[in-house]
Amino acid sequence: MGDILIAEWLVEQGAEWRQVSDVIDGYVANQGRLDVLQWLYARGQIEKDLLLMLSAANGGHFHVARWVIEVIEPHDGGTRIDTFPAVVFAIHTAASHGHLEIAKFLRECTKEVDASELEGLDGVVVIGSIEFVSGKTMREAAEKGCLDVVQWLYHEYGHDVDLFVNNDGTPTNAIDGAAGNGHLEVVQYLHGFPNSSDLASRKRKRGDESAIRSVPTCTEAAMNAAASHGHLAVVQWLHENRTEGCSTVAMDDAAASGHLRVLQWLHEHRTEGCTTAAMKNAARYGHLEVVRWLHYNTRVGWVYERSYGRRGDEWTSKHREMAACASIGRMHCRCDELSCRTWRVRRRKMASRESE
């Protein structure tokens, strides 16, 4: 798609025009092919299409978004108010994908619309474009690590929109998302917000009676997710600067993902520990070094079937390392096969000598 020379040749040969669908328009805009859009528009194949704006914003193509605003809309018999809903939703789309330049440009376009013009527009609250930028926008920008977008959203919309709650009133926990993806700078920025009581005190001193907006929140899911994805620096920072802590999920998931350094650090600095899921999943996914470390440094034990009975319990307790390694073999581990086989043989010999 997008070969203009072939399209020109087909037209010259008398090929029949078919109305370009909105889906095709949107795809071309999402790919940033302004040349194709201009070619189609010059031949009357593009009508006013709000999908173009959203697709350009989603793909991060500023030149396409500007062209739609400056060329198509003014010459299509409409007014800015006609495209207002698409533009303001495109701000959310651009911001949540980290395309700050587009978000800023579109935001300026909405300021050209007088609030009085919005009175009769269905689905638009008379407070400008802020009803389309929400806590979801902030959360998605934070999850992607777009610090510049997070800062811009707060300074541009923070006075009018509660950027840290969902539409149902629950906290967005934006810090959790940023931490889970390893975006420490975003975590630190959001952490730096004053708490609700401090905000209320400042407003009272200024005589400001406006509503108190929410502040960024964090849960134990932040450290859990950071550990699961191997972001040790984030785990350490949360440990030193936040009070939410973590749960056994942190070590369990770190083990399952093979993040041995994270596992070791949590074991030394945190008290939550891990469960039998740590060794089971480390074995399942072939992390032999993690299985070894868990065997020598934790007391979580090995998961065995109840049908093994008491004797099975005693054997598994005594030979957890052998049980773990045997399980690795059964579960088609992704670790080095030779290393696993050598280790298994060595442990069998040791067990044999112990029984003599």
Short mmCIF file of C-alpha atoms in Angstrom, two decimals:
data_model
loop_
_atom_site.label_atom_id
_atom_site.label_comp_id
_atom_site.label_asym_id
_atom_site.label_seq_id
_atom_site.Cartn_x
_atom_site.Cartn_y
_atom_site.Cartn_z
CA MET A 1 0.00 0.00 0.00
CA GLY A 2 1.20 3.50 -0.75
CA ASP A 3 2.70 3.14 -4.25
CA ILE A 4 1.56 6.35 -5.92
CA LEU A 5 3.22 5.58 -9.27
CA ILE A 6 1.22 2.40 -9.67
CA ALA A 7 -1.94 4.20 -8.58
CA GLU A 8 -1.29 6.92 -11.18
CA TRP A 9 -0.82 4.33 -13.88
CA LEU A 10 -4.04 2.55 -12.93
CA VAL A 11 -5.95 5.84 -13.13
CA GLU A 12 -4.47 6.53 -16.57
CA GLN A 13 -5.60 3.10 -17.70
CA GLY A 14 -9.16 3.93 -16.72
CA ALA A 15 -9.31 1.87 -13.54
CA GLU A 16 -12.55 2.37 -11.67
CA TRP A 17 -12.37 4.54 -8.56
CA ARG A 18 -13.81 3.10 -5.42
CA GLN A 19 -14.44 5.30 -2.44
CA VAL A 20 -11.53 4.97 -0.06
CA SER A 21 -12.76 3.52 3.23
CA ASP A 22 -12.20 5.17 6.59
CA VAL A 23 -10.07 2.20 7.58
CA ILE A 24 -7.67 2.75 4.67
CA ASP A 25 -7.52 6.48 5.38
CA GLY A 26 -6.74 5.76 9.00
CA TYR A 27 -4.05 3.21 8.14
CA VAL A 28 -2.32 5.62 5.77
CA ALA A 29 -2.40 8.39 8.39
CA ASN A 30 -1.11 6.04 11.09
CA GLN A 31 1.84 5.19 8.85
CA GLY A 32 2.61 8.87 8.32
CA ARG A 33 2.14 8.73 4.54
CA LEU A 34 1.21 12.35 3.98
CA ASP A 35 2.09 12.06 0.29
CA VAL A 36 -0.58 9.40 -0.19
CA LEU A 37 -3.16 11.37 1.77
CA GLN A 38 -2.46 14.48 -0.30
CA TRP A 39 -2.75 12.49 -3.51
CA LEU A 40 -6.10 11.03 -2.46
CA TYR A 41 -7.40 14.37 -1.22
CA ALA A 42 -6.49 16.12 -4.48
CA ARG A 43 -8.64 13.57 -6.31
CA GLY A 44 -11.62 13.94 -4.03
CA GLN A 45 -11.14 10.60 -2.35
CA ILE A 46 -10.93 11.90 1.23
CA GLU A 47 -13.85 13.55 2.91
CA LYS A 48 -13.86 15.08 6.37
CA ASP A 49 -12.70 12.11 8.38
CA LEU A 50 -12.12 12.40 12.10
CA LEU A 51 -10.32 9.06 12.08
CA LEU A 52 -7.44 10.74 10.26
CA MET A 53 -6.73 12.94 13.26
CA LEU A 54 -6.80 10.07 15.73
CA SER A 55 -4.65 7.87 13.52
CA ALA A 56 -2.04 10.58 13.02
CA ALA A 57 -1.92 11.21 16.78
CA ASN A 58 -1.64 7.51 17.53
CA GLY A 59 1.23 7.08 15.11
CA GLY A 60 3.05 10.20 16.27
CA HIS A 61 3.03 11.90 12.88
CA PHE A 62 2.95 15.62 13.60
CA HIS A 63 3.10 16.63 9.93
CA VAL A 64 -0.03 14.60 9.18
CA ALA A 65 -1.95 15.97 12.18
CA ARG A 66 -1.07 19.53 11.22
CA TRP A 67 -2.10 18.93 7.60
CA VAL A 68 -5.50 17.60 8.66
CA ILE A 69 -6.06 20.65 10.85
CA GLU A 70 -4.73 23.26 8.45
CA VAL A 71 -5.77 21.88 5.07
CA ILE A 72 -8.70 19.49 5.21
CA GLU A 73 -10.87 21.07 7.89
CA PRO A 74 -10.83 24.75 6.79
CA HIS A 75 -11.66 23.83 3.18
CA ASP A 76 -14.28 21.22 3.84
CA GLY A 77 -17.19 23.52 4.62
CA GLY A 78 -16.98 23.03 8.38
CA THR A 79 -15.73 24.89 11.40
CA ARG A 80 -13.34 24.11 14.22
CA ILE A 81 -16.26 23.26 16.46
CA ASP A 82 -17.23 20.40 14.13
CA THR A 83 -13.95 18.64 14.75
CA PHE A 84 -13.59 19.57 18.40
CA PRO A 85 -14.42 16.11 19.82
CA ALA A 86 -11.90 14.39 17.55
CA VAL A 87 -9.18 16.91 18.33
CA VAL A 88 -9.56 16.69 22.08
CA PHE A 89 -9.66 12.91 22.02
CA ALA A 90 -6.58 12.99 19.80
CA ILE A 91 -4.81 14.91 22.57
CA HIS A 92 -5.40 11.95 24.88
CA THR A 93 -4.22 9.55 22.17
CA ALA A 94 -1.05 11.51 21.44
CA ALA A 95 -0.19 12.07 25.10
CA SER A 96 -0.80 8.48 26.16
CA HIS A 97 1.57 7.32 23.40
CA GLY A 98 4.27 9.83 24.31
CA HIS A 99 3.85 12.17 21.34
CA LEU A 100 4.18 15.47 23.18
CA GLU A 101 4.66 17.73 20.15
CA ILE A 102 1.34 16.63 18.69
CA ALA A 103 -0.45 16.91 22.02
CA LYS A 104 0.77 20.48 22.48
CA PHE A 105 -0.20 21.49 18.94
CA LEU A 106 -3.70 20.04 19.25
CA ARG A 107 -4.13 21.61 22.67
CA GLU A 108 -3.49 25.04 21.16
CA CYS A 109 -6.08 24.31 18.48
CA THR A 110 -8.75 23.65 21.11
CA LYS A 111 -8.02 26.97 22.78
CA GLU A 112 -9.21 28.70 19.61
CA VAL A 113 -12.73 27.41 20.28
CA ASP A 114 -14.76 29.64 22.55
CA ALA A 115 -16.39 27.82 25.46
CA SER A 116 -19.78 29.30 24.56
CA GLU A 117 -19.68 27.40 21.27
CA LEU A 118 -19.68 24.11 23.17
CA GLU A 119 -23.06 24.66 24.85
CA GLY A 120 -25.05 22.62 22.37
CA LEU A 121 -22.44 20.05 21.51
CA ASP A 122 -23.49 16.58 22.64
CA GLY A 123 -21.05 14.80 24.91
CA VAL A 124 -18.82 17.81 25.52
CA VAL A 125 -18.70 19.45 28.91
CA VAL A 126 -18.27 23.22 28.84
CA ILE A 127 -14.80 23.27 30.33
CA GLY A 128 -12.79 23.03 27.15
CA SER A 129 -10.96 19.85 26.22
CA ILE A 130 -10.18 18.64 29.70
CA GLU A 131 -12.94 16.07 29.85
CA PHE A 132 -11.04 13.94 27.32
CA VAL A 133 -7.72 14.08 29.15
CA SER A 134 -8.09 12.05 32.32
CA GLY A 135 -6.36 9.85 34.83
CA LYS A 136 -6.10 7.21 32.12
CA THR A 137 -4.00 9.59 30.02
CA MET A 138 -1.62 10.22 32.91
CA ARG A 139 -1.40 6.54 33.84
CA GLU A 140 -0.59 5.42 30.29
CA ALA A 141 2.03 8.14 29.84
CA ALA A 142 3.64 7.12 33.15
CA GLU A 143 3.63 3.44 32.20
CA LYS A 144 5.49 4.27 29.00
CA GLY A 145 8.05 6.35 30.85
CA CYS A 146 7.17 9.61 29.08
CA LEU A 147 8.36 12.00 31.77
CA ASP A 148 8.01 15.07 29.55
CA VAL A 149 4.38 14.17 28.82
CA VAL A 150 3.63 13.47 32.49
CA GLN A 151 5.01 16.87 33.45
CA TRP A 152 3.14 18.66 30.66
CA LEU A 153 -0.17 16.99 31.53
CA TYR A 154 0.12 18.09 35.13
CA HIS A 155 1.02 21.69 34.33
CA GLU A 156 -1.51 22.01 31.49
CA TYR A 157 -4.48 20.17 33.01
CA GLY A 158 -3.72 19.69 36.69
CA HIS A 159 -5.83 22.63 37.87
CA ASP A 160 -8.98 21.38 36.12
CA VAL A 161 -8.70 17.61 35.91
CA ASP A 162 -8.06 15.04 38.62
CA LEU A 163 -5.25 13.25 36.83
CA PHE A 164 -4.67 10.57 39.45
CA VAL A 165 -8.10 8.92 39.67
CA ASN A 166 -10.00 6.73 37.23
CA ASN A 167 -13.44 7.60 35.94
CA ASP A 168 -14.96 5.43 38.67
CA GLY A 169 -13.13 7.40 41.37
CA THR A 170 -10.52 4.75 42.18
CA PRO A 171 -6.82 5.70 42.27
CA THR A 172 -4.89 5.18 39.04
CA ASN A 173 -1.76 4.15 40.96
CA ALA A 174 0.37 5.72 38.23
CA ILE A 175 3.52 5.04 40.24
CA ASP A 176 2.83 1.30 40.07
CA GLY A 177 2.78 1.32 36.28
CA ALA A 178 5.95 3.39 35.97
CA ALA A 179 7.78 1.22 38.50
CA GLY A 180 6.77 -2.03 36.84
CA ASN A 181 8.28 -0.87 33.56
CA GLY A 182 11.48 0.42 35.16
CA HIS A 183 10.90 4.14 34.66
CA LEU A 184 12.65 5.41 37.78
CA GLU A 185 12.64 9.11 36.77
CA VAL A 186 8.86 9.04 36.39
CA VAL A 187 8.50 7.28 39.74
CA GLN A 188 10.67 9.91 41.41
CA TYR A 189 8.77 12.79 39.80
CA LEU A 190 5.38 11.46 40.87
CA HIS A 191 6.71 10.69 44.34
CA GLY A 192 7.71 14.34 44.67
CA PHE A 193 4.12 15.56 44.66
CA PRO A 194 2.93 16.97 48.00
CA ASN A 195 0.41 14.81 49.85
CA SER A 196 -3.26 15.73 50.12
CA SER A 197 -2.99 17.31 53.57
CA ASP A 198 -0.12 19.55 52.44
CA LEU A 199 -2.12 20.63 49.40
CA ALA A 200 -5.13 21.45 51.55
CA SER A 201 -2.98 23.51 53.91
CA ARG A 202 -1.47 25.49 51.06
CA LYS A 203 -4.89 26.19 49.55
CA ARG A 204 -6.24 27.44 52.88
CA LYS A 205 -3.30 29.80 53.27
CA ARG A 206 -3.96 31.21 49.81
CA GLY A 207 -7.69 31.43 50.41
CA ASP A 208 -8.22 29.00 47.55
CA GLU A 209 -11.57 27.22 47.90
CA SER A 210 -11.25 24.99 44.83
CA ALA A 211 -11.49 21.24 45.22
CA ILE A 212 -8.45 19.32 46.39
CA ARG A 213 -7.13 17.15 43.59
CA SER A 214 -5.78 13.68 44.17
CA VAL A 215 -2.06 12.99 44.35
CA PRO A 216 -0.12 10.09 42.82
CA THR A 217 -0.56 6.87 44.76
CA CYS A 218 1.45 3.70 45.02
CA THR A 219 0.78 0.18 46.27
CA GLU A 220 2.90 -2.89 46.97
CA ALA A 221 2.27 -3.81 43.33
CA ALA A 222 4.95 -1.25 42.40
CA MET A 223 7.81 -3.17 44.02
CA ASN A 224 6.29 -6.51 43.06
CA ALA A 225 6.17 -5.56 39.39
CA ALA A 226 9.61 -3.95 39.42
CA ALA A 227 11.08 -7.13 40.90
CA SER A 228 9.23 -9.31 38.42
CA HIS A 229 10.75 -7.40 35.51
CA GLY A 230 14.24 -7.24 36.98
CA HIS A 231 14.37 -3.50 37.69
CA LEU A 232 16.63 -3.66 40.73
CA ALA A 233 17.31 0.10 40.87
CA VAL A 234 13.57 0.77 41.10
CA VAL A 235 13.14 -1.89 43.79
CA GLN A 236 15.94 -0.35 45.83
CA TRP A 237 14.60 3.18 45.45
CA LEU A 238 11.08 2.16 46.48
CA HIS A 239 12.50 0.35 49.50
CA GLU A 240 14.37 3.45 50.62
CA ASN A 241 11.76 6.10 49.80
CA ARG A 242 8.29 4.54 50.02
CA THR A 243 6.45 2.68 52.76
CA GLU A 244 4.15 0.39 50.76
CA GLY A 245 6.71 -2.40 50.60
CA CYS A 246 5.97 -5.57 48.66
CA SER A 247 4.59 -9.07 49.15
CA THR A 248 5.90 -12.58 48.57
CA VAL A 249 4.94 -12.00 44.94
CA ALA A 250 8.12 -9.94 44.53
CA MET A 251 10.51 -12.83 45.19
CA ASP A 252 8.22 -15.41 43.59
CA ASP A 253 8.01 -13.49 40.32
CA ALA A 254 11.68 -12.51 40.34
CA ALA A 255 12.54 -16.21 40.64
CA ALA A 256 10.12 -17.17 37.87
CA SER A 257 11.74 -14.59 35.59
CA GLY A 258 15.29 -15.61 36.48
CA HIS A 259 16.32 -12.32 38.09
CA LEU A 260 18.81 -13.73 40.58
CA ARG A 261 20.32 -10.38 41.66
CA VAL A 262 16.87 -9.03 42.48
CA LEU A 263 16.07 -12.22 44.37
CA GLN A 264 19.25 -11.98 46.41
CA TRP A 265 18.70 -8.32 47.23
CA LEU A 266 15.12 -8.88 48.36
CA HIS A 267 16.21 -11.82 50.49
CA GLU A 268 18.80 -9.66 52.24
CA HIS A 269 16.83 -6.43 52.66
CA ARG A 270 13.16 -7.42 52.87
CA THR A 271 11.29 -9.70 55.25
CA GLU A 272 8.37 -10.88 53.09
CA GLY A 273 10.22 -13.91 51.76
CA CYS A 274 8.83 -16.16 49.07
CA THR A 275 6.58 -19.18 48.66
CA THR A 276 6.98 -22.60 47.07
CA ALA A 277 5.97 -20.93 43.80
CA ALA A 278 9.47 -19.41 43.62
CA MET A 279 11.33 -22.70 43.22
CA LYS A 280 8.54 -24.35 41.24
CA ASN A 281 8.39 -21.62 38.61
CA ALA A 282 12.15 -21.09 38.50
CA ALA A 283 12.44 -24.78 37.62
CA ARG A 284 9.55 -24.62 35.17
CA TYR A 285 11.19 -21.81 33.20
CA GLY A 286 14.67 -23.28 33.30
CA HIS A 287 16.47 -20.94 35.70
CA LEU A 288 18.92 -23.44 37.16
CA GLU A 289 21.05 -20.92 39.05
CA VAL A 290 17.93 -19.56 40.73
CA VAL A 291 16.86 -23.06 41.76
CA ARG A 292 20.30 -23.68 43.24
CA TRP A 293 20.28 -20.41 45.12
CA LEU A 294 16.78 -20.98 46.51
CA HIS A 295 17.78 -24.44 47.68
CA TYR A 296 20.78 -23.19 49.64
CA ASN A 297 19.33 -19.92 50.93
CA THR A 298 15.62 -20.39 51.62
CA ARG A 299 13.39 -22.85 53.43
CA VAL A 300 10.36 -22.69 51.14
CA GLY A 301 10.62 -26.36 50.27
CA TRP A 302 9.64 -28.17 47.13
CA VAL A 303 6.12 -28.76 45.84
CA TYR A 304 5.25 -32.43 45.55
CA GLU A 305 2.09 -34.39 44.90
CA ARG A 306 0.04 -35.48 47.93
CA SER A 307 0.09 -39.01 46.60
CA TYR A 308 3.77 -39.17 47.55
CA GLY A 309 2.70 -39.59 51.17
CA ARG A 310 4.86 -39.18 54.27
CA ARG A 311 7.85 -41.00 52.85
CA GLY A 312 7.74 -38.75 49.82
CA ASP A 313 7.63 -35.77 52.15
CA GLU A 314 10.72 -36.93 53.99
CA TRP A 315 12.67 -37.67 50.80
CA THR A 316 11.71 -34.37 49.16
CA SER A 317 12.72 -32.45 52.27
CA LYS A 318 16.12 -34.15 52.33
CA HIS A 319 16.79 -34.00 48.61
CA ARG A 320 15.07 -30.82 47.48
CA GLU A 321 17.83 -29.99 45.02
CA MET A 322 17.48 -33.35 43.27
CA ALA A 323 13.71 -32.97 43.15
CA ALA A 324 14.04 -29.52 41.69
CA CYS A 325 16.51 -30.61 39.05
CA ALA A 326 14.43 -33.65 38.14
CA SER A 327 11.47 -31.38 37.67
CA ILE A 328 13.51 -29.15 35.39
CA GLY A 329 14.16 -32.15 33.18
CA ARG A 330 10.47 -33.11 33.10
CA MET A 331 9.33 -29.59 32.32
CA HIS A 332 11.60 -29.14 29.26
CA CYS A 333 13.69 -26.42 30.86
CA ARG A 334 15.36 -23.79 28.76
CA CYS A 335 18.60 -23.86 30.75
CA ASP A 336 21.83 -25.37 29.45
CA GLU A 337 21.07 -29.07 29.05
CA LEU A 338 24.59 -30.30 29.71
CA SER A 339 24.94 -28.25 32.88
CA CYS A 340 21.63 -29.57 34.14
CA ARG A 341 22.59 -33.20 33.39
CA THR A 342 25.99 -32.83 35.07
CA TRP A 343 24.46 -31.29 38.14
CA ARG A 344 21.82 -34.02 38.35
CA VAL A 345 24.43 -36.81 38.14
CA ARG A 346 26.61 -35.15 40.78
CA ARG A 347 23.69 -34.85 43.18
CA ARG A 348 22.73 -38.49 42.64
CA LYS A 349 26.25 -39.59 43.55
CA MET A 350 26.19 -37.43 46.67
CA ALA A 351 22.81 -38.86 47.68
CA SER A 352 24.09 -42.39 47.09
CA ARG A 353 27.10 -41.84 49.35
CA GLU A 354 24.87 -40.34 52.05
CA SER A 355 22.65 -43.43 52.07
CA GLU A 356 25.58 -45.86 52.47
#
